[in-house]
Every structure is written in C-alpha cells, then in structure tokens.
C-alpha cells in the first residue's frame, strides 16, 4: 500500500525496493498518475486504485482533495491478504486491516501539513487567516484525530530516521525501528574536480525552503546558484531570482547527476524527514551545506567530526545560510570528496534491502507463531 504515484521522488524509491523484494505482491494506492515510460518498475503486477483515479483533473488538483482522502483509503479492500506492507507519508498507513492480518508500515513522516509543519504550510499558501484559513485549520484538526486513530491499525512501525521516530512517538505514541531509506549511491560516481557553482535540487514545495536559498544567493551576486526542480512554488521562486541564479526546472537523471558531480557544494534548507538528495550529493564527492535539523543531521558529518562532509546552519534564515556559506568557503580545504563518498556508502540499497527483509520476516514469524504483543484473553467457565 502506497499513498499515490504522482512523481518519482524519495518515497517512491523506497517503494521501488519493496516491490523488487516482493515481486508477486499486489499494489494498492489512491491514484497512479505516472506517465507510461515511468511505470516499468511496477512490472505486470496487479495495481488497484481508488475512485480518485477516475476524478477529472486529479493531476492538477489532487492536493485539494485532502478532505476526501480518509474516505478513499478506507474503501480499498485488502481483506484477501495476510500481510500488508505500507509505505506512507500521508494516508497509506491508515488502510483498514483485520486482526488476522499483519500490517507493517514504513513511515516517511506522519502527515507533515497536519502536524508540526501546519503553520509553515498555512503561511506559505496564504491560508493562515480569514474564512478559508479557519476552515483549513478545522479540516487539519479532524485529519489529526483521524490520523492518530488509524495508527492503531499498524502492528509495527519502521521510521526512516531518528527524527521521524521522534515524530511518530509525538503523534502516535508508538515505538519504531529505524531503517534508513535506500540511496542508489552506486549511480552517483565520485568526481573530485569541482566547478564554481552551488546547487540545490528538489520539488519546489513550501517546506523544502528553496525560496530561502534563492533569496540568500540574490544577496550574494558574486556566487552562482543552479536550481533543479519544479513544483507549485516555482513562479514565486523565479520572481526572487537574480542574474546569478539559474532555474533549470525539471532535469533528467543524467543532467541531475552531472550537476551534482560538478557542484562546489549542495545546498539543503529543508527540515527533512531523511533527505536522499544530500546523500546522493555526498556520493558524488560533493559537500553539503544544510539546515542542521531533521534527517540531514544524521546523514552529514559537520565540522566537529574528524572527517567532515559539510556545514550546518542553525536557523532557516537568509542570514544564517549566508554565514554558513562563508564558513564553508573558509573551511573548504578540510572537506575532501573521498570523505563525502565514504560517508554516503552507509546508506546503500543493499543495506536497506537486507534490513527491511529481515524485519518483515522476523515479525511475520512471530505473528504466524502467535507470539505477538497482543495477549489473548482467558475465559472463565
């Protein structure tokens, strides 16, 4: 069970590896909007979608269908299966299962916009005030109640980082096992010669804070920034860009990798669940300048480490980022491409596959033998 397929990003890379581990598994989701040339990984397995698949203009407006998503996911019928594996950043973990089914959920994050990132999303979308803001807050209130309640249907949670494990505990009061997501580090080869530009690459959505990066470089016209990615924030970000900033929009994998290999440093300003892009950049031998909270704090070695791979900035502000960039340029000689590469190898696909498969098999064996945390009631005649 996956939330939906509208793009191929970090959550989908996890899904890809799960599908490869279980090639005969059927796949459920709310909707599948991937173009045909990106569906090869699904193979010839059965794919089931909800009524969202038939709603007109889903690709353009699916974010506005949030009020319908709880109802939609609850209509998916998985009663024919004894093992349910969900990959969830929104609603997939909320699929209905029975006491005779084992449900293991790999959580990329509890629903960000309903929990600790609510204020950021409301502010960035202009929904922090007025009548629309009131009804949006009311909707998110009910989404939190529903999200917490449906966590009870998950037997075992897997988190992609310690940061997300803390989020899961805060939202659901549930213990987790941490398995970092798979990063195709072998697809990002080491390049030690760098060019004089900085790079950021991500979906252009509010919490990624690409607007902050662009604003910072608009005040440092002697430094070149390249931005790769597309999304709803694109128009707003383009309006902030100065001549030293190039927005390339969507780029294919070859172009993305080439830019990562050549960049002086990769800039990452999000408070991200894990953050695959910074690991990919390090696999290329490229240092990372990152906001020092969230998953990035677990995947980048700061300047206090004997083998540093990047610089952290403490606040999501233009001034804090500019200070970090200046510090990076002063300390650049302390960060080597080979150390960056070695650090990235900790998050390989093989490690994810072995850990995930072992977790599922161990929990299935316990479930099948009746050794679960649920204590069967005793009856007195």
mmCIF file of C-alpha atoms in Angstrom:
data_model
loop_
_atom_site.group_PDB
_atom_site.id
_atom_site.type_symbol
_atom_site.label_atom_id
_atom_site.label_comp_id
_atom_site.label_asym_id
_atom_site.label_seq_id
_atom_site.Cartn_x
_atom_site.Cartn_y
_atom_site.Cartn_z
ATOM 1 C CA UNK A 1 0.000 0.000 0.000
ATOM 2 C CA UNK A 2 1.454 3.321 -1.135
ATOM 3 C CA UNK A 3 -0.116 6.777 -0.836
ATOM 4 C CA UNK A 4 -0.195 7.648 -4.532
ATOM 5 C CA UNK A 5 2.047 7.961 -7.568
ATOM 6 C CA UNK A 6 2.238 11.473 -8.992
ATOM 7 C CA UNK A 7 6.005 11.862 -9.218
ATOM 8 C CA UNK A 8 9.117 9.771 -8.636
ATOM 9 C CA UNK A 9 10.809 11.099 -5.513
ATOM 10 C CA UNK A 10 12.261 9.742 -2.261
ATOM 11 C CA UNK A 11 9.190 7.824 -1.076
ATOM 12 C CA UNK A 12 8.869 6.179 -4.473
ATOM 13 C CA UNK A 13 12.490 4.991 -4.325
ATOM 14 C CA UNK A 14 11.609 3.144 -1.134
ATOM 15 C CA UNK A 15 8.520 1.706 -2.823
ATOM 16 C CA UNK A 16 10.685 0.546 -5.739
ATOM 17 C CA UNK A 17 12.913 -1.533 -3.480
ATOM 18 C CA UNK A 18 9.953 -3.039 -1.617
ATOM 19 C CA UNK A 19 8.415 -4.061 -4.958
ATOM 20 C CA UNK A 20 11.704 -5.650 -6.006
ATOM 21 C CA UNK A 21 11.843 -7.589 -2.734
ATOM 22 C CA UNK A 22 8.274 -8.844 -3.223
ATOM 23 C CA UNK A 23 7.738 -9.201 -6.997
ATOM 24 C CA UNK A 24 4.456 -11.129 -6.636
ATOM 25 C CA UNK A 25 2.807 -8.609 -4.313
ATOM 26 C CA UNK A 26 -0.244 -6.672 -5.475
ATOM 27 C CA UNK A 27 -0.050 -2.887 -5.174
ATOM 28 C CA UNK A 28 -2.714 -0.516 -3.818
ATOM 29 C CA UNK A 29 -2.772 3.307 -3.902
ATOM 30 C CA UNK A 30 -5.212 6.204 -4.210
ATOM 31 C CA UNK A 31 -4.204 7.008 -7.784
ATOM 32 C CA UNK A 32 -1.443 6.442 -10.326
ATOM 33 C CA UNK A 33 -0.547 9.463 -12.465
ATOM 34 C CA UNK A 34 2.905 8.345 -13.620
ATOM 35 C CA UNK A 35 3.428 8.539 -17.395
ATOM 36 C CA UNK A 36 3.749 5.144 -19.116
ATOM 37 C CA UNK A 37 7.532 5.468 -19.523
ATOM 38 C CA UNK A 38 7.934 5.629 -15.715
ATOM 39 C CA UNK A 39 5.760 2.626 -14.876
ATOM 40 C CA UNK A 40 8.239 -0.121 -15.752
ATOM 41 C CA UNK A 41 9.123 -0.710 -12.102
ATOM 42 C CA UNK A 42 5.521 -1.752 -11.412
ATOM 43 C CA UNK A 43 6.019 -4.723 -13.741
ATOM 44 C CA UNK A 44 2.992 -6.831 -14.582
ATOM 45 C CA UNK A 45 1.689 -6.957 -11.013
ATOM 46 C CA UNK A 46 -1.918 -6.063 -10.250
ATOM 47 C CA UNK A 47 -2.344 -2.388 -9.345
ATOM 48 C CA UNK A 48 -5.511 -1.264 -7.561
ATOM 49 C CA UNK A 49 -6.537 2.379 -7.217
ATOM 50 C CA UNK A 50 -9.392 4.256 -5.552
ATOM 51 C CA UNK A 51 -12.147 6.342 -7.118
ATOM 52 C CA UNK A 52 -9.589 9.187 -7.290
ATOM 53 C CA UNK A 53 -8.258 7.549 -10.439
ATOM 54 C CA UNK A 54 -11.477 8.482 -12.255
ATOM 55 C CA UNK A 55 -11.928 12.020 -10.915
ATOM 56 C CA UNK A 56 -11.244 14.643 -13.624
ATOM 57 C CA UNK A 57 -8.187 16.893 -13.226
ATOM 58 C CA UNK A 58 -6.709 14.772 -10.425
ATOM 59 C CA UNK A 59 -3.137 15.538 -11.542
ATOM 60 C CA UNK A 60 -3.643 19.283 -11.196
ATOM 61 C CA UNK A 61 -5.869 19.416 -8.134
ATOM 62 C CA UNK A 62 -5.207 16.278 -6.042
ATOM 63 C CA UNK A 63 -3.774 18.363 -3.172
ATOM 64 C CA UNK A 64 -7.208 19.966 -2.840
ATOM 65 C CA UNK A 65 -8.837 16.550 -2.461
ATOM 66 C CA UNK A 66 -7.385 16.073 1.022
ATOM 67 C CA UNK A 67 -10.833 16.057 2.730
ATOM 68 C CA UNK A 68 -11.801 13.005 0.634
ATOM 69 C CA UNK A 69 -8.614 11.018 1.187
ATOM 70 C CA UNK A 70 -9.587 9.338 4.505
ATOM 71 C CA UNK A 71 -12.812 8.093 2.922
ATOM 72 C CA UNK A 72 -10.980 6.961 -0.228
ATOM 73 C CA UNK A 73 -8.295 4.929 1.540
ATOM 74 C CA UNK A 74 -10.907 3.219 3.713
ATOM 75 C CA UNK A 75 -12.710 1.931 0.605
ATOM 76 C CA UNK A 76 -9.713 -0.114 -0.544
ATOM 77 C CA UNK A 77 -10.373 -3.789 0.201
ATOM 78 C CA UNK A 78 -7.260 -5.655 1.378
ATOM 79 C CA UNK A 79 -9.045 -8.431 3.249
ATOM 80 C CA UNK A 80 -7.687 -11.096 0.855
ATOM 81 C CA UNK A 81 -4.128 -10.678 2.147
ATOM 82 C CA UNK A 82 -2.482 -11.903 5.349
ATOM 83 C CA UNK A 83 0.469 -9.480 5.131
ATOM 84 C CA UNK A 84 0.131 -5.759 4.379
ATOM 85 C CA UNK A 85 3.220 -3.592 3.828
ATOM 86 C CA UNK A 86 2.550 0.137 3.619
ATOM 87 C CA UNK A 87 4.846 2.960 2.521
ATOM 88 C CA UNK A 88 3.326 6.103 3.967
ATOM 89 C CA UNK A 89 3.922 9.862 4.039
ATOM 90 C CA UNK A 90 0.240 10.755 4.302
ATOM 91 C CA UNK A 91 -2.569 8.189 4.397
ATOM 92 C CA UNK A 92 -1.242 4.751 3.324
ATOM 93 C CA UNK A 93 -0.706 3.586 6.903
ATOM 94 C CA UNK A 94 -4.430 4.163 7.530
ATOM 95 C CA UNK A 95 -5.682 1.386 5.262
ATOM 96 C CA UNK A 96 -8.136 -0.851 7.135
ATOM 97 C CA UNK A 97 -6.816 -4.267 8.197
ATOM 98 C CA UNK A 98 -8.266 -7.094 10.299
ATOM 99 C CA UNK A 99 -6.908 -8.782 13.464
ATOM 100 C CA UNK A 100 -5.821 -11.711 11.257
ATOM 101 C CA UNK A 101 -3.588 -9.514 9.088
ATOM 102 C CA UNK A 102 -0.084 -8.325 9.914
ATOM 103 C CA UNK A 103 0.399 -4.665 8.952
ATOM 104 C CA UNK A 104 3.939 -3.257 8.829
ATOM 105 C CA UNK A 105 4.225 0.425 7.910
ATOM 106 C CA UNK A 106 7.375 2.177 6.694
ATOM 107 C CA UNK A 107 6.657 5.802 7.573
ATOM 108 C CA UNK A 108 8.489 8.591 5.733
ATOM 109 C CA UNK A 109 6.693 11.031 8.020
ATOM 110 C CA UNK A 110 3.368 11.467 9.776
ATOM 111 C CA UNK A 111 1.272 13.822 7.656
ATOM 112 C CA UNK A 112 3.562 16.892 7.684
ATOM 113 C CA UNK A 113 0.989 19.568 6.900
ATOM 114 C CA UNK A 114 -1.363 18.311 9.626
ATOM 115 C CA UNK A 115 1.237 18.056 12.387
ATOM 116 C CA UNK A 116 4.353 20.118 13.171
ATOM 117 C CA UNK A 117 4.588 21.776 9.747
ATOM 118 C CA UNK A 118 0.999 23.038 9.778
ATOM 119 C CA UNK A 119 1.935 26.684 10.405
ATOM 120 C CA UNK A 120 4.555 26.668 7.625
ATOM 121 C CA UNK A 121 2.106 25.299 5.055
ATOM 122 C CA UNK A 122 -0.648 27.689 6.077
ATOM 123 C CA UNK A 123 1.683 30.705 5.958
ATOM 124 C CA UNK A 124 3.217 29.776 2.608
ATOM 125 C CA UNK A 125 -0.169 29.132 0.970
ATOM 126 C CA UNK A 126 -1.894 32.216 2.408
ATOM 127 C CA UNK A 127 -4.300 30.068 4.441
ATOM 128 C CA UNK A 128 -3.224 31.405 7.823
ATOM 129 C CA UNK A 129 -6.017 33.959 8.026
ATOM 130 C CA UNK A 130 -9.606 34.646 7.012
ATOM 131 C CA UNK A 131 -12.538 32.309 6.489
ATOM 132 C CA UNK A 132 -10.598 29.930 4.223
ATOM 133 C CA UNK A 133 -7.903 29.728 6.876
ATOM 134 C CA UNK A 134 -10.470 28.912 9.555
ATOM 135 C CA UNK A 135 -11.953 26.013 7.577
ATOM 136 C CA UNK A 136 -8.499 24.739 6.606
ATOM 137 C CA UNK A 137 -7.439 24.655 10.253
ATOM 138 C CA UNK A 138 -10.680 22.882 11.149
ATOM 139 C CA UNK A 139 -10.035 20.306 8.423
ATOM 140 C CA UNK A 140 -6.482 19.686 9.634
ATOM 141 C CA UNK A 141 -7.763 19.309 13.200
ATOM 142 C CA UNK A 142 -10.032 16.462 12.077
ATOM 143 C CA UNK A 143 -7.235 14.987 9.952
ATOM 144 C CA UNK A 144 -5.012 14.783 13.052
ATOM 145 C CA UNK A 145 -7.719 12.999 15.022
ATOM 146 C CA UNK A 146 -8.240 10.529 12.172
ATOM 147 C CA UNK A 147 -4.507 10.055 11.640
ATOM 148 C CA UNK A 148 -3.931 9.270 15.330
ATOM 149 C CA UNK A 149 -6.863 6.872 15.496
ATOM 150 C CA UNK A 150 -5.813 4.903 12.407
ATOM 151 C CA UNK A 151 -2.274 4.435 13.775
ATOM 152 C CA UNK A 152 -3.831 1.732 15.953
ATOM 153 C CA UNK A 153 -4.260 -0.407 12.826
ATOM 154 C CA UNK A 154 -0.487 -0.702 12.339
ATOM 155 C CA UNK A 155 1.221 -3.619 14.085
ATOM 156 C CA UNK A 156 4.797 -2.418 13.572
ATOM 157 C CA UNK A 157 6.220 0.948 12.518
ATOM 158 C CA UNK A 158 9.501 1.493 10.689
ATOM 159 C CA UNK A 159 10.910 5.040 10.612
ATOM 160 C CA UNK A 160 13.413 6.304 8.064
ATOM 161 C CA UNK A 161 15.431 8.269 10.662
ATOM 162 C CA UNK A 162 15.660 9.048 14.368
ATOM 163 C CA UNK A 163 13.991 12.370 13.582
ATOM 164 C CA UNK A 164 10.916 10.619 12.158
ATOM 165 C CA UNK A 165 10.926 8.110 15.005
ATOM 166 C CA UNK A 166 10.513 11.078 17.360
ATOM 167 C CA UNK A 167 7.713 12.456 15.177
ATOM 168 C CA UNK A 168 5.907 9.091 15.258
ATOM 169 C CA UNK A 169 6.220 8.944 19.042
ATOM 170 C CA UNK A 170 4.935 12.514 19.363
ATOM 171 C CA UNK A 171 1.937 11.920 17.090
ATOM 172 C CA UNK A 172 1.032 8.294 17.820
ATOM 173 C CA UNK A 173 2.958 7.324 20.997
ATOM 174 C CA UNK A 174 4.321 4.260 19.180
ATOM 175 C CA UNK A 175 7.794 2.727 19.252
ATOM 176 C CA UNK A 176 9.631 2.295 15.950
ATOM 177 C CA UNK A 177 12.552 0.530 14.329
ATOM 178 C CA UNK A 178 14.815 2.762 12.223
ATOM 179 C CA UNK A 179 15.858 1.626 8.737
ATOM 180 C CA UNK A 180 17.344 4.392 6.540
ATOM 181 C CA UNK A 181 15.840 4.598 3.046
ATOM 182 C CA UNK A 182 17.774 3.175 0.084
ATOM 183 C CA UNK A 183 20.064 5.519 -1.818
ATOM 184 C CA UNK A 184 21.457 4.395 -5.175
ATOM 185 C CA UNK A 185 24.927 5.558 -4.234
ATOM 186 C CA UNK A 186 26.466 3.410 -6.991
ATOM 187 C CA UNK A 187 24.611 5.509 -9.578
ATOM 188 C CA UNK A 188 26.410 8.643 -8.323
ATOM 189 C CA UNK A 189 30.097 8.205 -9.028
ATOM 190 C CA UNK A 190 32.843 10.195 -7.338
ATOM 191 C CA UNK A 191 34.178 13.296 -9.092
ATOM 192 C CA UNK A 192 36.929 15.189 -7.311
ATOM 193 C CA UNK A 193 37.220 18.173 -9.674
ATOM 194 C CA UNK A 194 34.564 20.777 -8.910
ATOM 195 C CA UNK A 195 33.311 23.887 -10.697
ATOM 196 C CA UNK A 196 32.494 27.276 -9.217
ATOM 197 C CA UNK A 197 28.739 26.980 -8.631
ATOM 198 C CA UNK A 198 26.378 25.873 -5.878
ATOM 199 C CA UNK A 199 23.439 23.533 -6.485
ATOM 200 C CA UNK A 200 20.073 22.770 -4.958
ATOM 201 C CA UNK A 201 17.619 20.216 -6.344
ATOM 202 C CA UNK A 202 14.183 19.296 -5.032
ATOM 203 C CA UNK A 203 10.466 19.629 -5.590
ATOM 204 C CA UNK A 204 9.531 23.295 -5.283
ATOM 205 C CA UNK A 205 7.118 22.978 -2.370
ATOM 206 C CA UNK A 206 6.981 25.167 0.764
ATOM 207 C CA UNK A 207 8.785 23.010 3.318
ATOM 208 C CA UNK A 208 11.818 22.497 1.044
ATOM 209 C CA UNK A 209 12.616 26.224 1.565
ATOM 210 C CA UNK A 210 14.148 26.713 -1.877
ATOM 211 C CA UNK A 211 12.801 30.266 -1.638
ATOM 212 C CA UNK A 212 15.174 30.886 1.278
ATOM 213 C CA UNK A 213 18.152 29.580 -0.729
ATOM 214 C CA UNK A 214 17.300 31.752 -3.735
ATOM 215 C CA UNK A 215 16.815 34.819 -1.554
ATOM 216 C CA UNK A 216 20.205 34.258 0.099
ATOM 217 C CA UNK A 217 22.012 33.994 -3.239
ATOM 218 C CA UNK A 218 20.182 37.038 -4.570
ATOM 219 C CA UNK A 219 22.150 38.931 -1.904
ATOM 220 C CA UNK A 220 25.451 37.267 -2.899
ATOM 221 C CA UNK A 221 25.731 38.181 -6.562
ATOM 222 C CA UNK A 222 29.359 37.035 -6.739
ATOM 223 C CA UNK A 223 28.244 33.423 -6.194
ATOM 224 C CA UNK A 224 26.417 31.283 -8.760
ATOM 225 C CA UNK A 225 23.440 29.090 -7.848
ATOM 226 C CA UNK A 226 21.721 26.461 -10.015
ATOM 227 C CA UNK A 227 18.237 25.284 -9.027
ATOM 228 C CA UNK A 228 16.843 21.994 -10.391
ATOM 229 C CA UNK A 229 13.209 21.071 -9.808
ATOM 230 C CA UNK A 230 9.614 22.060 -10.417
ATOM 231 C CA UNK A 231 6.511 22.483 -8.310
ATOM 232 C CA UNK A 232 3.814 24.880 -7.086
ATOM 233 C CA UNK A 233 6.358 27.350 -5.661
ATOM 234 C CA UNK A 234 8.162 27.801 -8.988
ATOM 235 C CA UNK A 235 6.560 31.105 -10.009
ATOM 236 C CA UNK A 236 7.220 32.663 -6.602
ATOM 237 C CA UNK A 237 10.846 31.472 -6.588
ATOM 238 C CA UNK A 238 11.520 32.713 -10.128
ATOM 239 C CA UNK A 239 10.342 36.166 -9.062
ATOM 240 C CA UNK A 240 13.104 36.254 -6.408
ATOM 241 C CA UNK A 241 15.909 35.036 -8.683
ATOM 242 C CA UNK A 242 18.667 37.431 -9.779
ATOM 243 C CA UNK A 243 21.081 37.091 -12.700
ATOM 244 C CA UNK A 244 23.488 34.849 -10.777
ATOM 245 C CA UNK A 245 20.716 32.270 -10.209
ATOM 246 C CA UNK A 246 19.673 29.759 -12.902
ATOM 247 C CA UNK A 247 16.394 27.839 -12.541
ATOM 248 C CA UNK A 248 16.572 24.814 -14.834
ATOM 249 C CA UNK A 249 13.199 23.275 -13.974
ATOM 250 C CA UNK A 250 12.892 19.502 -14.269
ATOM 251 C CA UNK A 251 16.051 17.725 -15.425
ATOM 252 C CA UNK A 252 16.539 14.064 -16.293
ATOM 253 C CA UNK A 253 18.725 11.838 -14.140
ATOM 254 C CA UNK A 254 21.834 12.248 -16.288
ATOM 255 C CA UNK A 255 21.709 16.035 -16.040
ATOM 256 C CA UNK A 256 20.974 15.976 -12.296
ATOM 257 C CA UNK A 257 23.896 13.660 -11.622
ATOM 258 C CA UNK A 258 26.252 15.743 -13.768
ATOM 259 C CA UNK A 259 25.363 18.902 -11.845
ATOM 260 C CA UNK A 260 25.771 17.107 -8.510
ATOM 261 C CA UNK A 261 29.212 15.851 -9.522
ATOM 262 C CA UNK A 262 30.437 19.270 -10.620
ATOM 263 C CA UNK A 263 28.924 21.478 -7.912
ATOM 264 C CA UNK A 264 31.133 23.197 -5.371
ATOM 265 C CA UNK A 265 28.529 22.313 -2.723
ATOM 266 C CA UNK A 266 24.929 21.159 -2.479
ATOM 267 C CA UNK A 267 22.551 23.456 -0.544
ATOM 268 C CA UNK A 268 19.763 21.889 1.511
ATOM 269 C CA UNK A 269 17.474 24.131 3.588
ATOM 270 C CA UNK A 270 14.599 21.792 4.487
ATOM 271 C CA UNK A 271 13.821 20.227 7.826
ATOM 272 C CA UNK A 272 13.552 16.947 6.014
ATOM 273 C CA UNK A 273 12.441 13.522 7.172
ATOM 274 C CA UNK A 274 15.643 11.930 5.884
ATOM 275 C CA UNK A 275 16.853 13.739 2.775
ATOM 276 C CA UNK A 276 18.044 11.484 -0.046
ATOM 277 C CA UNK A 277 19.470 14.295 -2.214
ATOM 278 C CA UNK A 278 22.212 15.279 0.296
ATOM 279 C CA UNK A 279 23.349 11.643 0.401
ATOM 280 C CA UNK A 280 23.401 11.465 -3.407
ATOM 281 C CA UNK A 281 25.471 14.653 -3.490
ATOM 282 C CA UNK A 282 27.960 13.209 -0.999
ATOM 283 C CA UNK A 283 28.191 10.043 -3.096
ATOM 284 C CA UNK A 284 29.442 12.321 -5.904
ATOM 285 C CA UNK A 285 32.081 13.715 -3.543
ATOM 286 C CA UNK A 286 30.159 16.977 -3.165
ATOM 287 C CA UNK A 287 29.946 18.628 0.285
ATOM 288 C CA UNK A 288 26.560 19.701 1.657
ATOM 289 C CA UNK A 289 25.550 22.946 3.360
ATOM 290 C CA UNK A 290 22.396 22.002 5.247
ATOM 291 C CA UNK A 291 19.923 23.162 7.863
ATOM 292 C CA UNK A 292 21.092 21.300 10.956
ATOM 293 C CA UNK A 293 17.797 19.701 11.980
ATOM 294 C CA UNK A 294 15.858 16.692 10.774
ATOM 295 C CA UNK A 295 17.356 13.835 8.805
ATOM 296 C CA UNK A 296 20.265 15.883 7.457
ATOM 297 C CA UNK A 297 21.793 15.961 10.950
ATOM 298 C CA UNK A 298 22.056 12.147 10.720
ATOM 299 C CA UNK A 299 23.476 11.870 7.197
ATOM 300 C CA UNK A 300 26.035 14.717 7.086
ATOM 301 C CA UNK A 301 29.187 14.973 9.184
ATOM 302 C CA UNK A 302 29.657 18.532 10.420
ATOM 303 C CA UNK A 303 32.877 20.411 11.070
ATOM 304 C CA UNK A 304 33.180 18.946 14.591
ATOM 305 C CA UNK A 305 33.698 15.493 13.030
ATOM 306 C CA UNK A 306 37.255 14.304 12.244
ATOM 307 C CA UNK A 307 36.122 13.554 8.668
ATOM 308 C CA UNK A 308 33.624 16.343 7.874
ATOM 309 C CA UNK A 309 31.372 16.240 4.809
ATOM 310 C CA UNK A 310 29.541 19.542 5.174
ATOM 311 C CA UNK A 311 28.452 22.600 7.143
ATOM 312 C CA UNK A 312 25.267 23.093 9.157
ATOM 313 C CA UNK A 313 23.369 26.357 9.595
ATOM 314 C CA UNK A 314 21.309 26.735 12.760
ATOM 315 C CA UNK A 315 18.278 28.729 11.593
ATOM 316 C CA UNK A 316 16.129 28.720 8.475
ATOM 317 C CA UNK A 317 17.017 32.329 7.740
ATOM 318 C CA UNK A 318 18.860 34.073 4.933
ATOM 319 C CA UNK A 319 21.494 35.420 7.303
ATOM 320 C CA UNK A 320 22.202 32.022 8.865
ATOM 321 C CA UNK A 321 22.611 30.416 5.437
ATOM 322 C CA UNK A 322 24.885 33.197 4.198
ATOM 323 C CA UNK A 323 27.069 32.798 7.287
ATOM 324 C CA UNK A 324 27.302 29.037 6.663
ATOM 325 C CA UNK A 325 28.321 29.578 3.032
ATOM 326 C CA UNK A 326 31.077 31.954 4.110
ATOM 327 C CA UNK A 327 32.280 29.453 6.716
ATOM 328 C CA UNK A 328 32.241 26.707 4.093
ATOM 329 C CA UNK A 329 34.439 28.707 1.758
ATOM 330 C CA UNK A 330 36.879 29.364 4.610
ATOM 331 C CA UNK A 331 36.954 25.675 5.632
ATOM 332 C CA UNK A 332 36.679 24.070 2.196
ATOM 333 C CA UNK A 333 40.151 22.509 2.389
ATOM 334 C CA UNK A 334 39.038 20.460 5.431
ATOM 335 C CA UNK A 335 36.343 18.627 3.450
ATOM 336 C CA UNK A 336 37.525 16.049 0.920
ATOM 337 C CA UNK A 337 35.432 14.455 -1.859
ATOM 338 C CA UNK A 338 36.558 10.993 -0.762
ATOM 339 C CA UNK A 339 35.317 11.502 2.785
ATOM 340 C CA UNK A 340 31.964 12.628 1.370
ATOM 341 C CA UNK A 341 31.786 9.485 -0.746
ATOM 342 C CA UNK A 342 32.689 7.157 2.133
ATOM 343 C CA UNK A 343 30.007 8.700 4.330
ATOM 344 C CA UNK A 344 27.325 8.192 1.664
ATOM 345 C CA UNK A 345 28.090 4.476 1.343
ATOM 346 C CA UNK A 346 26.438 3.931 4.755
ATOM 347 C CA UNK A 347 23.030 4.332 3.079
ATOM 348 C CA UNK A 348 23.224 1.827 0.226
ATOM 349 C CA UNK A 349 20.358 -0.044 -1.422
ATOM 350 C CA UNK A 350 21.798 -3.384 -0.273
ATOM 351 C CA UNK A 351 21.716 -2.264 3.361
ATOM 352 C CA UNK A 352 18.080 -1.200 3.103
ATOM 353 C CA UNK A 353 17.004 -4.407 1.371
ATOM 354 C CA UNK A 354 18.694 -6.693 3.883
ATOM 355 C CA UNK A 355 17.391 -4.801 6.929
ATOM 356 C CA UNK A 356 13.840 -4.411 5.623
ATOM 357 C CA UNK A 357 13.521 -8.039 4.553
ATOM 358 C CA UNK A 358 14.865 -9.294 7.863
ATOM 359 C CA UNK A 359 12.462 -7.066 9.800
ATOM 360 C CA UNK A 360 9.445 -8.323 7.834
ATOM 361 C CA UNK A 361 10.470 -11.969 8.074
ATOM 362 C CA UNK A 362 11.134 -11.764 11.822
ATOM 363 C CA UNK A 363 7.792 -10.067 12.524
ATOM 364 C CA UNK A 364 5.943 -12.479 10.271
ATOM 365 C CA UNK A 365 7.447 -15.464 12.069
ATOM 366 C CA UNK A 366 6.360 -14.076 15.435
ATOM 367 C CA UNK A 367 2.897 -13.230 14.118
ATOM 368 C CA UNK A 368 2.447 -16.626 12.487
ATOM 369 C CA UNK A 369 3.512 -18.413 15.677
ATOM 370 C CA UNK A 370 1.120 -16.328 17.764
ATOM 371 C CA UNK A 371 3.923 -14.559 19.655
ATOM 372 C CA UNK A 372 2.600 -11.019 19.278
ATOM 373 C CA UNK A 373 2.353 -8.179 21.790
ATOM 374 C CA UNK A 374 -1.402 -8.852 21.993
ATOM 375 C CA UNK A 375 -2.271 -11.026 24.955
ATOM 376 C CA UNK A 376 -5.197 -13.322 24.213
ATOM 377 C CA UNK A 377 -7.978 -13.068 26.799
ATOM 378 C CA UNK A 378 -8.690 -16.003 29.073
ATOM 379 C CA UNK A 379 -12.239 -17.081 29.710
ATOM 380 C CA UNK A 380 -13.653 -18.457 32.936
ATOM 381 C CA UNK A 381 -16.404 -21.027 32.606
#
